[in-house]
Amino acid sequence: MKSGVSTWARTARLSAILEDGTRKDYFLKLAYERTAQQCITGQGARALVQGEYHSAVTINQASPGLVPAPCGWGQYDVGTDETCFFYICDFHQMRFDKVPDRKVFAEKIAEMHKNGKSPTGMFGYPVKTVIGKLERTVTWEESWAACFTNLLGDAIKYDNDTNGVWPALDAACNQLIGVVIPRLLGALQSDGRSIAPALVHGDLWENNVGHDESTGKIVVFDPGCTYAHNEMEFGTWRCRWTTYFRDAEFLHYYKRAYTVSDPKEEWDDRNRLYSIHPYLIDSAGHRGSISRETWVERMVPAADYDSNMVFNSAYNDVLFLCEKYGPLESLEKYDPRKDVATIVIICGLQQLDPQPPSLALYLKPTHHVTTSFFNYSPYMSTTSAPASQWADAPIALVATPQRLTGKTDLFTAGATHMALVHNALIRGFNSIYQQAPYIDEQLSHDFVRYSLTWASFVTSHHHDEEDNLFGKVSDLLDDATIWTATHKEHESFIDGVVQFQTYLTSLSTATELSADELLRIMDSFRAPLDNHLHSEVRTIAALAAHPNTPAEGSEEAAAAALVFKTWGKNTVTKAGMLDVVPFFFLNLDRTFENGLWAQWPPMPGPIRWILTNVVGTYHGSWWRFASCGSDGRPRELLALELHAKKRKPTQRHTASLATSAGENPTAHADEL
């Protein structure tokens, strides 16, 4: 019986009656040596099934049960000069409509990487394996830089064979292989540093991950293993086709289970390098693919959009790495406008000056672009000032240390900026809490997505502090104890946020949303979240009096200020350009503290406008529930406004807000 989907092979479920009379189901994969069209052909057919068998064996030894148990592989003749290769493993009825538990999944992958020991102590693999339909070079190498060069060289060759030589990319790749890789990957095994070869799955992305329908356990499949640098596993997660693996929580939990390689500060550059390999494999496997160039994907819903989103792909990534680690004047320049990590070109935006003197926004004059902007942009939303209750309760907003004390030292300034970020999180929480009881079926889908964006913002912000900011400040002050209380505060609410996410993602449809259940979950972590969002600001401000704080005006103070500035600049954008960034700006009240922070964060006005109103168009219907309009002024909360036109608030919600008010929403106003 046909079962499963494979681009490069044929698959089926094979049922057998065992000697004891019981039925046993197996999964069968076939690869023909000479069959044309889509199926893998030639020696690659043998490598596909033999490589997958050996990969499954070694993965199950390292992390039992992670992949379906392999049974065997072999070959048989199906006609004149025609050979079929087959692979058989246990059959799992799987479902793919559920995101894996982030912590459990990350720890399973870390287990595979840790326990999968190279039999030679070198990088490579005992048999040939396949990614897509292309064989890997698995020659044993002591140097990881040499091993990865072999892998990338295969991808470049296959891509050139499929799509022809692109001289500009070819020149950049020569520089990448000759200069960048020896420097970037060579650093892993020089100056006293070392890495151990780890067993990597080799093609770990969402389409190769599911849940067993009967047990609920995570199952990964289609492995093509290599003993490699463990971080290579995650290059695919940077690629354009990745969906939920973009969630920073997966890597956060992985990095807790498996220490980041030194130099740690080059993690992201290595990840960018590793993503070039799957991009070129994708290009090689699909004639005419644009993965090696610039990715253009039609926005959704298709009926409303005919504009282009431009994201980074292999060529621009190569240019970035060459400029940073091996500059060569003859190469083209890296274009940050095409990089998903910096700014998204959306809705037909064709040109953007990083510091334009006026609104540098040029839209394609098409009907669909105009329609999408006018239908979905926050700029087009009709808003009114709050009539009564707003997003400043039940959790009270945080007063900024600079306004309270008049100080401007680096830690007071850093604490102030943290307070402003926290206030966006608080308004988000409050806007969800207050509107939940009034969400009907028509509003439910967008409200659930808005709520999940808030949760993504919270978890990404929390992990970014733990992974980046805290360590740098501790090093600066030579004091590992300054964040002890803050770590405990994080642990006190993060499980509740995860429960919040789990509940919303487990809904079969958004219309199943229960306001009572959502509010119950939010109430379970509201108090510790409230405490943390205020306490952390006080903790940072208090560091101004730390004995190791650098003197104002010193080079050390300037370096410390740069730590906060760089972290603050990245913490929102890395959480999600298309969702968290608009969420942030549309919950950032520019009238707060009498407009003292109206120009925060500092950036050219046109850039702010674009990030709010143009980037915000992509998920425009979600932002109807935000606390502020596109002008940064408080707005009537949508669900409350619609409800007020129908009937009075329910007794339950009125009592809930009264209880919150009894907790004194302004209690934190002079806490410093």
Short mmCIF file of C-alpha atoms in Angstrom, two decimals, residues 398-405 407 412 415-416 419 534-542 667-672:
data_model
loop_
_atom_site.label_atom_id
_atom_site.label_comp_id
_atom_site.label_asym_id
_atom_site.label_seq_id
_atom_site.Cartn_x
_atom_site.Cartn_y
_atom_site.Cartn_z
CA VAL A 398 7.12 50.32 34.77
CA ALA A 399 8.29 53.84 35.54
CA THR A 400 11.62 54.62 33.87
CA PRO A 401 14.65 55.13 36.14
CA GLN A 402 15.81 58.17 34.18
CA ARG A 403 12.54 60.02 34.82
CA LEU A 404 12.48 59.03 38.47
CA THR A 405 16.12 59.85 39.29
CA LYS A 407 20.45 60.17 36.22
CA THR A 412 20.36 53.94 34.56
CA ALA A 415 17.52 50.04 32.92
CA THR A 416 15.36 52.72 31.30
CA ALA A 419 11.71 49.34 31.20
CA HIS A 534 9.64 45.52 37.54
CA SER A 535 12.38 43.85 39.60
CA GLU A 536 14.79 43.39 36.69
CA VAL A 537 14.69 47.12 35.94
CA ARG A 538 15.59 47.88 39.56
CA THR A 539 18.40 45.31 39.45
CA ILE A 540 19.99 46.88 36.37
CA ALA A 541 19.65 50.43 37.72
CA ALA A 542 21.31 49.37 40.99
CA ALA A 667 1.93 50.83 43.01
CA HIS A 668 5.20 50.68 41.07
CA ALA A 669 5.27 54.32 39.99
CA ASP A 670 7.91 55.40 42.53
CA GLU A 671 9.51 52.03 43.19
CA LEU A 672 13.06 53.24 42.58
#
